[in-house]
Amino acid sequence: MMMGIKPLTQWGFGWSGRPIVFAGPCSAETPEQVLETAQKLKNTGVHAIRAGIWKPRTRPGSFQGMGDEALQWVVDAGKTVGLPVLVEVANPRHIDVALKAGINMLWLGARTTVNPFLVQELADALVGIDVPILVKNPVNPDLELWQGAIERILKTGNNRVAAIHRGFSSYENSTYRNKPNWEIPIELRRRLPELPMLCDPSHICGNTFMLAYVSQFALDLQYEGLMIESHRDPKNALSDSAQQLTPESLTDLLNSLIVRKPTSDNIFELSKLEDLRDQIDEVDNEIVNMMASRMEIARKIGNYKYNNEVTILQPERWDEIIKSRTQLGISKKLTRDFILKLYSIIHEESIFQQTQQMNKISKSDEHKMNESES
Ligand code: PEP
Ligand code: MN
């Protein structure tokens, strides 16, 4: 089943080299916008034009895409400039109308891949239909779900299937809109080595200034292609305005990329380091947040102690903390010395925050008393 997936260069569109680039607006907005963007992108040398017709928006009321009528704009623009066109489909009806209109390739978005019921419905609708399908990673960092969606499509007998890595959402603040978690696409490659892999740096970055870096990184991991959002007038785009490039800037970006020949496995090692650093960033974020929560509680204790007139430092409590935390730390491969140092600064800050809090209340009490006296 996994055999026989065709490389991009054999998809029948006459593509060669690396990277194969799909570019175009996040959303088709008007016939003129699609055509002008496509014409400029043709000059940039891209291999296909993408555009969103139906947009999966997080909140109701935001721009939902122009819908069915925009299909024709995209098909016409593709024909005029002589490039294949691709759109996102999210239900069997989308597939039907997109193919009837003459769209050349389809992709499954991150919010579709996440749902096996829906992916299966799409796969059922695709049986016997020979159209290239690209499968974006699911929004959550779940390799099995991504692989499962790809397998459902491959099972229909289609051999023009590719993966698009668009990053994964996370709760933590991050420099990325969707964190790349490079380990996940790398593992997918290991499991399905024939499957072409494209990177969508636009949805990974959420801005334009990191696009070149992420694109280069993907190329150095031997990705075959890129899918990048490009709009003739990004500032006024109806969706994903911050991350779209003008076709002119896309030309600069593509020219800046260095296409290195596959050498050794070292580049895979490189991405592991990047991934580990991302993990450290996340943990650090958690550490600071947790310290903030701890100090917030310390201030509440400050209130309590003030109201109940008890002392700040309670030696038995401190002794108990030290004992239990060192025990826990040691069981988690931390040294006693580290835990002692760590807790001594945490405790110092805690006492400082409590004291400050108590002084604050006592000042405001004094203030109130003065006011009532005057
Ligand atoms: C898009 O490509 O415009 C899009 C909605 O992407 P994703 O499914 O990756 O969020
Ligand atoms: Mn978009």
Tab-separated table of C-alpha atoms and ligand atoms in Angstrom:
chain	number	residue	atom	x	y	z
A	1	MET	CA	0.000	0.000	0.000
A	2	MET	CA	2.820	2.370	0.855
A	3	MET	CA	4.698	1.527	-2.331
A	4	GLY	CA	4.470	3.419	-5.524
A	5	ILE	CA	3.903	6.946	-4.241
A	6	LYS	CA	5.095	9.194	-7.034
A	7	PRO	CA	7.712	11.902	-6.504
A	8	LEU	CA	6.496	15.434	-7.325
A	9	THR	CA	8.527	15.411	-10.526
A	10	GLN	CA	6.335	12.565	-11.798
A	11	TRP	CA	2.982	14.151	-11.033
A	12	GLY	CA	2.539	15.063	-14.676
A	13	PHE	CA	2.939	18.830	-14.412
A	14	GLY	CA	6.450	18.951	-15.874
A	15	TRP	CA	8.081	20.015	-12.630
A	16	SER	CA	11.768	19.506	-12.016
A	17	GLY	CA	14.360	20.547	-9.446
A	18	ARG	CA	13.939	21.470	-5.840
A	19	PRO	CA	12.131	23.153	-4.174
A	20	ILE	CA	8.802	22.775	-5.978
A	21	VAL	CA	6.922	25.904	-4.890
A	22	PHE	CA	3.170	26.359	-4.557
A	23	ALA	CA	2.231	29.950	-3.812
A	24	GLY	CA	-0.826	32.141	-3.811
A	25	PRO	CA	-3.150	34.043	-1.569
A	26	CYS	CA	-4.517	32.682	1.684
A	27	SER	CA	-7.940	33.427	0.157
A	28	ALA	CA	-9.272	34.133	-3.288
A	29	GLU	CA	-10.921	37.551	-2.823
A	30	THR	CA	-11.731	38.896	-6.287
A	31	PRO	CA	-11.082	37.665	-9.847
A	32	GLU	CA	-8.581	40.523	-10.342
A	33	GLN	CA	-6.700	39.789	-7.122
A	34	VAL	CA	-6.329	36.115	-8.032
A	35	LEU	CA	-5.266	36.863	-11.598
A	36	GLU	CA	-2.785	39.628	-10.776
A	37	THR	CA	-1.215	37.587	-7.992
A	38	ALA	CA	-0.985	34.539	-10.276
A	39	GLN	CA	0.605	36.566	-13.083
A	40	LYS	CA	3.261	37.941	-10.780
A	41	LEU	CA	3.851	34.524	-9.243
A	42	LYS	CA	4.320	33.055	-12.706
A	43	ASN	CA	7.208	35.508	-13.155
A	44	THR	CA	8.579	34.402	-9.806
A	45	GLY	CA	8.830	30.903	-11.239
A	46	VAL	CA	6.459	29.094	-8.897
A	47	HIS	CA	5.100	25.704	-9.938
A	48	ALA	CA	1.429	26.003	-8.949
A	49	ILE	CA	-1.044	28.549	-7.602
A	50	ARG	CA	-2.824	27.980	-4.308
A	51	ALA	CA	-5.888	29.855	-3.034
A	52	GLY	CA	-8.425	29.331	-0.269
A	53	ILE	CA	-12.076	29.217	-1.370
A	54	TRP	CA	-13.742	28.104	1.860
A	55	LYS	CA	-11.831	29.310	4.923
A	56	PRO	CA	-11.909	27.415	8.210
A	57	ARG	CA	-12.211	30.385	10.565
A	58	THR	CA	-11.833	30.014	14.302
A	59	ARG	CA	-14.665	32.398	15.215
A	60	PRO	CA	-17.963	32.916	13.411
A	61	GLY	CA	-18.320	36.284	11.769
A	62	SER	CA	-14.799	36.453	10.369
A	63	PHE	CA	-14.160	36.135	6.658
A	64	GLN	CA	-15.283	32.672	5.526
A	65	GLY	CA	-13.848	32.771	2.023
A	66	MET	CA	-15.724	33.709	-1.138
A	67	GLY	CA	-17.106	30.208	-1.647
A	68	ASP	CA	-18.057	28.355	-4.821
A	69	GLU	CA	-18.019	31.337	-7.191
A	70	ALA	CA	-14.278	31.851	-6.522
A	71	LEU	CA	-13.425	28.433	-7.965
A	72	GLN	CA	-13.807	29.775	-11.466
A	73	TRP	CA	-11.540	32.766	-10.741
A	74	VAL	CA	-8.796	30.389	-9.656
A	75	VAL	CA	-9.260	28.002	-12.583
A	76	ASP	CA	-9.277	30.906	-15.056
A	77	ALA	CA	-6.171	32.505	-13.521
A	78	GLY	CA	-4.346	29.161	-13.688
A	79	LYS	CA	-5.267	28.723	-17.336
A	80	THR	CA	-4.268	32.290	-18.214
A	81	VAL	CA	-0.799	31.989	-16.679
A	82	GLY	CA	-0.332	28.314	-17.539
A	83	LEU	CA	0.041	26.890	-14.037
A	84	PRO	CA	-1.863	24.173	-12.170
A	85	VAL	CA	-4.068	25.359	-9.306
A	86	LEU	CA	-4.903	23.890	-5.924
A	87	VAL	CA	-7.502	24.618	-3.235
A	88	GLU	CA	-8.384	23.307	0.213
A	89	VAL	CA	-11.348	20.942	0.458
A	90	ALA	CA	-13.061	20.125	3.731
A	91	ASN	CA	-16.082	18.052	2.719
A	92	PRO	CA	-17.184	15.802	-0.160
A	93	ARG	CA	-19.204	18.610	-1.751
A	94	HIS	CA	-16.073	20.787	-1.954
A	95	ILE	CA	-14.291	17.968	-3.796
A	96	ASP	CA	-17.153	17.606	-6.207
A	97	VAL	CA	-17.505	21.280	-7.128
A	98	ALA	CA	-13.742	21.913	-7.179
A	99	LEU	CA	-13.110	19.069	-9.624
A	100	LYS	CA	-16.096	20.014	-11.784
A	101	ALA	CA	-14.723	23.562	-12.012
A	102	GLY	CA	-11.356	22.201	-13.199
A	103	ILE	CA	-9.132	22.580	-10.118
A	104	ASN	CA	-5.971	20.479	-10.603
A	105	MET	CA	-4.964	19.502	-7.058
A	106	LEU	CA	-6.625	19.457	-3.636
A	107	TRP	CA	-5.341	19.762	-0.110
A	108	LEU	CA	-6.745	18.756	3.251
A	109	GLY	CA	-6.306	21.464	5.890
A	110	ALA	CA	-5.030	21.067	9.420
A	111	ARG	CA	-8.546	21.250	10.863
A	112	THR	CA	-9.666	18.430	8.582
A	113	THR	CA	-6.750	16.047	9.115
A	114	VAL	CA	-7.515	16.178	12.808
A	115	ASN	CA	-10.851	14.381	12.274
A	116	PRO	CA	-10.665	10.741	11.103
A	117	PHE	CA	-14.424	10.586	10.384
A	118	LEU	CA	-14.151	13.522	8.044
A	119	VAL	CA	-10.944	12.304	6.417
A	120	GLN	CA	-12.612	8.955	5.753
A	121	GLU	CA	-15.606	10.704	4.184
A	122	LEU	CA	-13.258	12.620	1.917
A	123	ALA	CA	-11.324	9.465	1.089
A	124	ASP	CA	-14.591	7.685	0.192
A	125	ALA	CA	-15.459	10.567	-2.116
A	126	LEU	CA	-12.021	10.294	-3.746
A	127	VAL	CA	-12.164	6.587	-4.658
A	128	GLY	CA	-11.434	6.216	-8.348
A	129	ILE	CA	-10.583	9.912	-8.752
A	130	ASP	CA	-7.065	10.542	-9.934
A	131	VAL	CA	-6.262	13.973	-8.550
A	132	PRO	CA	-3.169	14.870	-6.491
A	133	ILE	CA	-3.941	15.240	-2.794
A	134	LEU	CA	-1.823	17.062	-0.248
A	135	VAL	CA	-2.403	16.382	3.418
A	136	LYS	CA	-1.517	19.037	5.958
A	137	ASN	CA	-0.514	17.965	9.439
A	138	PRO	CA	-3.297	18.050	12.038
A	139	VAL	CA	-3.415	21.113	14.309
A	140	ASN	CA	-2.256	19.070	17.275
A	141	PRO	CA	1.182	17.450	17.357
A	142	ASP	CA	-0.028	13.914	16.666
A	143	LEU	CA	1.985	11.989	14.115
A	144	GLU	CA	-0.381	8.999	14.103
A	145	LEU	CA	-3.288	11.210	13.103
A	146	TRP	CA	-1.300	12.736	10.240
A	147	GLN	CA	-0.050	9.364	9.039
A	148	GLY	CA	-3.555	7.919	9.401
A	149	ALA	CA	-5.038	10.625	7.170
A	150	ILE	CA	-2.355	10.030	4.537
A	151	GLU	CA	-2.986	6.284	4.681
A	152	ARG	CA	-6.724	6.775	4.224
A	153	ILE	CA	-6.005	8.732	1.036
A	154	LEU	CA	-3.385	6.241	-0.193
A	155	LYS	CA	-5.883	3.417	0.328
A	156	THR	CA	-8.085	4.919	-2.367
A	157	GLY	CA	-5.362	3.855	-4.814
A	158	ASN	CA	-4.058	7.381	-5.352
A	159	ASN	CA	-0.309	7.566	-5.903
A	160	ARG	CA	0.021	11.337	-6.170
A	161	VAL	CA	-0.116	12.149	-2.488
A	162	ALA	CA	2.134	14.463	-0.450
A	163	ALA	CA	2.371	15.797	3.084
A	164	ILE	CA	2.424	19.469	4.010
A	165	HIS	CA	4.056	20.436	7.282
A	166	ARG	CA	2.349	23.617	8.593
A	167	GLY	CA	3.269	23.400	12.261
A	168	PHE	CA	1.289	22.558	15.386
A	169	SER	CA	-0.690	24.775	17.678
A	170	SER	CA	0.285	24.962	21.315
A	171	TYR	CA	-1.074	26.682	24.367
A	172	GLU	CA	2.250	28.207	25.332
A	173	ASN	CA	3.419	31.519	23.932
A	174	SER	CA	5.846	30.854	21.167
A	175	THR	CA	7.743	32.796	18.547
A	176	TYR	CA	5.871	30.680	16.000
A	177	ARG	CA	2.191	30.843	15.164
A	178	ASN	CA	2.330	27.060	14.895
A	179	LYS	CA	5.387	25.378	16.325
A	180	PRO	CA	7.320	23.330	13.778
A	181	ASN	CA	8.127	20.325	16.035
A	182	TRP	CA	10.535	19.154	13.326
A	183	GLU	CA	10.817	15.734	14.945
A	184	ILE	CA	7.292	14.883	13.786
A	185	PRO	CA	7.762	15.372	10.009
A	186	ILE	CA	11.180	13.751	10.295
A	187	GLU	CA	9.627	10.666	11.840
A	188	LEU	CA	6.922	10.682	9.153
A	189	ARG	CA	9.701	10.659	6.545
A	190	ARG	CA	11.354	7.746	8.252
A	191	ARG	CA	8.071	5.827	8.190
A	192	LEU	CA	7.019	6.810	4.642
A	193	PRO	CA	10.274	7.603	2.854
A	194	GLU	CA	8.663	7.893	-0.598
A	195	LEU	CA	6.065	10.444	0.476
A	196	PRO	CA	6.916	13.917	-0.871
A	197	MET	CA	7.081	16.520	1.889
A	198	LEU	CA	6.362	20.205	1.542
A	199	CYS	CA	6.798	22.871	4.181
A	200	ASP	CA	4.237	25.647	4.674
A	201	PRO	CA	6.389	28.249	6.438
A	202	SER	CA	3.562	30.822	6.280
A	203	HIS	CA	1.330	29.061	8.798
A	204	ILE	CA	4.328	27.982	10.881
A	205	CYS	CA	5.597	31.571	11.230
A	206	GLY	CA	2.473	33.715	11.207
A	207	ASN	CA	4.712	36.583	10.110
A	208	THR	CA	6.969	37.272	7.144
A	209	PHE	CA	10.318	37.826	8.820
A	210	MET	CA	10.966	34.216	9.817
A	211	LEU	CA	9.829	32.716	6.501
A	212	ALA	CA	13.283	32.539	4.934
A	213	TYR	CA	14.779	30.899	7.979
A	214	VAL	CA	12.058	28.241	8.225
A	215	SER	CA	12.100	27.621	4.458
A	216	GLN	CA	15.864	27.149	4.479
A	217	PHE	CA	15.582	24.829	7.431
A	218	ALA	CA	13.028	22.711	5.553
A	219	LEU	CA	15.259	22.573	2.488
A	220	ASP	CA	18.159	21.465	4.636
A	221	LEU	CA	15.955	18.643	5.862
A	222	GLN	CA	15.508	17.648	2.206
A	223	TYR	CA	11.883	18.661	1.875
A	224	GLU	CA	10.894	18.561	-1.791
A	225	GLY	CA	8.821	21.697	-1.780
A	226	LEU	CA	7.252	24.736	-0.166
A	227	MET	CA	3.735	26.111	0.006
A	228	ILE	CA	3.908	29.838	0.723
A	229	GLU	CA	1.137	32.408	0.954
A	230	SER	CA	1.519	35.343	-1.383
A	231	HIS	CA	-0.857	38.222	-2.018
A	232	ARG	CA	-0.572	41.236	-4.310
A	233	ASP	CA	-1.405	43.504	-1.368
A	234	PRO	CA	-0.811	41.646	1.921
A	235	LYS	CA	-1.717	44.605	4.162
A	236	ASN	CA	-5.260	44.589	2.838
A	237	ALA	CA	-5.669	40.814	2.647
A	238	LEU	CA	-8.963	39.521	4.058
A	239	SER	CA	-7.245	36.643	5.868
A	240	ASP	CA	-3.751	35.937	7.234
A	241	SER	CA	-2.601	39.429	6.392
A	242	ALA	CA	0.504	39.373	8.612
A	243	GLN	CA	2.090	36.314	7.044
A	244	GLN	CA	1.607	36.932	3.330
A	245	LEU	CA	4.402	38.096	1.048
A	246	THR	CA	4.092	40.116	-2.110
A	247	PRO	CA	5.146	38.101	-5.160
A	248	GLU	CA	8.195	40.419	-5.380
A	249	SER	CA	9.288	39.572	-1.822
A	250	LEU	CA	8.677	35.917	-2.536
A	251	THR	CA	11.105	36.185	-5.445
A	252	ASP	CA	13.741	37.591	-3.078
A	253	LEU	CA	13.072	34.844	-0.571
A	254	LEU	CA	13.346	32.077	-3.159
A	255	ASN	CA	16.546	33.593	-4.537
A	256	SER	CA	18.050	33.658	-1.070
A	257	LEU	CA	17.527	29.940	-0.488
A	258	ILE	CA	20.517	27.652	-0.710
A	259	VAL	CA	19.687	24.265	-2.139
A	260	ARG	CA	22.226	21.915	-0.664
A	261	LYS	CA	22.699	18.415	-1.958
A	262	PRO	CA	21.661	15.630	0.358
A	263	THR	CA	24.848	14.692	2.180
A	264	SER	CA	24.688	12.791	5.397
A	265	ASP	CA	22.349	12.384	8.271
A	266	ASN	CA	23.902	15.408	9.984
A	267	ILE	CA	21.105	17.709	8.949
A	268	PHE	CA	18.678	15.487	10.784
A	269	GLU	CA	20.833	15.914	13.849
A	270	LEU	CA	20.612	19.671	13.405
A	271	SER	CA	16.845	19.613	13.558
A	272	LYS	CA	16.948	17.555	16.728
A	273	LEU	CA	18.891	20.323	18.435
A	274	GLU	CA	16.377	22.896	17.223
A	275	ASP	CA	13.559	20.787	18.556
A	276	LEU	CA	15.242	20.338	21.920
A	277	ARG	CA	15.699	24.103	22.174
A	278	ASP	CA	12.024	24.597	21.454
A	279	GLN	CA	11.267	22.195	24.276
A	280	ILE	CA	13.568	24.123	26.635
A	281	ASP	CA	11.783	27.378	25.714
A	282	GLU	CA	8.489	25.787	26.574
A	283	VAL	CA	9.682	24.437	29.916
A	284	ASP	CA	11.234	27.809	30.804
A	285	ASN	CA	7.953	29.463	30.043
A	286	GLU	CA	6.249	27.050	32.391
A	287	ILE	CA	8.857	27.645	35.100
A	288	VAL	CA	8.298	31.409	35.041
A	289	ASN	CA	4.525	30.992	34.994
A	290	MET	CA	4.657	28.568	37.884
A	291	MET	CA	6.897	30.878	39.899
A	292	ALA	CA	4.404	33.666	39.285
A	293	SER	CA	1.573	31.430	40.553
A	294	ARG	CA	3.612	30.449	43.581
A	295	MET	CA	4.299	34.074	44.461
A	296	GLU	CA	0.668	34.965	43.988
A	297	ILE	CA	-0.198	32.352	46.614
A	298	ALA	CA	2.573	33.738	48.836
A	299	ARG	CA	0.878	37.148	48.687
A	300	LYS	CA	-2.430	35.562	49.683
A	301	ILE	CA	-0.669	33.956	52.621
A	302	GLY	CA	0.654	37.444	53.402
A	303	ASN	CA	-2.943	38.670	53.614
A	304	TYR	CA	-3.924	35.768	55.808
A	305	LYS	CA	-1.021	36.217	58.184
A	306	TYR	CA	-1.709	39.919	58.466
A	307	ASN	CA	-5.386	39.447	59.194
A	308	ASN	CA	-4.723	36.666	61.687
A	309	GLU	CA	-1.653	38.298	63.175
A	310	VAL	CA	0.752	35.367	62.751
A	311	THR	CA	4.461	35.566	61.938
A	312	ILE	CA	5.794	35.244	58.431
A	313	LEU	CA	8.529	32.710	59.013
A	314	GLN	CA	7.289	29.495	60.487
A	315	PRO	CA	10.303	27.232	60.994
A	316	GLU	CA	8.448	23.893	61.119
A	317	ARG	CA	6.757	24.602	57.832
A	318	TRP	CA	10.056	25.537	56.228
A	319	ASP	CA	11.706	22.394	57.550
A	320	GLU	CA	8.901	20.285	56.107
A	321	ILE	CA	9.230	21.978	52.690
A	322	ILE	CA	12.963	21.364	52.534
A	323	LYS	CA	12.602	17.699	53.468
A	324	SER	CA	9.796	16.866	51.093
A	325	ARG	CA	11.231	18.843	48.138
A	326	THR	CA	14.713	17.326	48.387
A	327	GLN	CA	13.187	13.866	48.578
A	328	LEU	CA	11.066	14.523	45.498
A	329	GLY	CA	13.993	16.135	43.665
A	330	ILE	CA	16.324	13.239	44.339
A	331	SER	CA	13.708	10.789	43.100
A	332	LYS	CA	13.652	12.821	39.848
A	333	LYS	CA	17.432	12.792	39.308
A	334	LEU	CA	18.075	16.252	40.755
A	335	THR	CA	20.819	16.725	43.343
A	336	ARG	CA	20.144	17.643	46.966
A	337	ASP	CA	22.456	20.608	46.614
A	338	PHE	CA	20.478	21.975	43.643
A	339	ILE	CA	17.138	21.642	45.438
A	340	LEU	CA	18.524	23.356	48.536
A	341	LYS	CA	19.835	26.301	46.504
A	342	LEU	CA	16.661	26.516	44.433
A	343	TYR	CA	14.381	26.518	47.467
A	344	SER	CA	16.500	28.973	49.344
A	345	ILE	CA	15.977	31.610	46.599
A	346	ILE	CA	12.313	30.691	46.159
A	347	HIS	CA	11.776	30.997	49.894
A	348	GLU	CA	13.615	34.308	50.069
A	349	GLU	CA	11.427	35.759	47.304
A	350	SER	CA	8.312	34.299	48.929
A	351	ILE	CA	9.075	36.012	52.235
A	352	PHE	CA	9.820	39.247	50.391
A	353	GLN	CA	6.461	39.092	48.569
A	354	GLN	CA	4.578	38.264	51.785
A	355	THR	CA	6.254	41.084	53.664
A	356	GLN	CA	5.534	43.564	50.921
A	357	GLN	CA	1.929	42.463	50.865
A	358	MET	CA	1.588	42.846	54.634
A	359	ASN	CA	3.175	46.308	54.516
A	360	LYS	CA	0.805	47.286	51.756
A	361	ILE	CA	-2.256	46.251	53.736
A	362	SER	CA	-0.996	47.907	56.894
A	363	LYS	CA	-0.344	51.162	54.967
A	364	SER	CA	-3.826	51.097	53.472
A	365	ASP	CA	-5.275	50.392	56.927
A	366	GLU	CA	-3.378	53.406	58.295
A	367	HIS	CA	-4.648	55.438	55.410
A	368	LYS	CA	-8.230	54.394	56.135
A	369	MET	CA	-7.784	55.213	59.821
A	370	ASN	CA	-6.368	58.639	58.984
A	371	GLU	CA	-9.246	59.265	56.663
A	372	SER	CA	-11.869	58.326	59.245
A	373	GLU	CA	-10.107	60.473	61.836
A	374	SER	CA	-10.020	63.562	59.652
B	1	PEP	C1	-4.453	27.838	4.620
B	1	PEP	O1	-3.624	27.191	3.974
B	1	PEP	O2	-4.800	29.001	4.321
B	1	PEP	C2	-4.996	27.243	5.854
B	1	PEP	C3	-6.191	27.543	6.337
B	1	PEP	O3	-4.113	26.440	6.401
B	1	PEP	P1	-4.110	25.438	7.667
B	1	PEP	O4	-5.081	24.349	7.352
B	1	PEP	O5	-2.688	24.983	7.659
B	1	PEP	O6	-4.446	26.249	8.876
B	2	MN	MN	-3.925	31.083	5.448
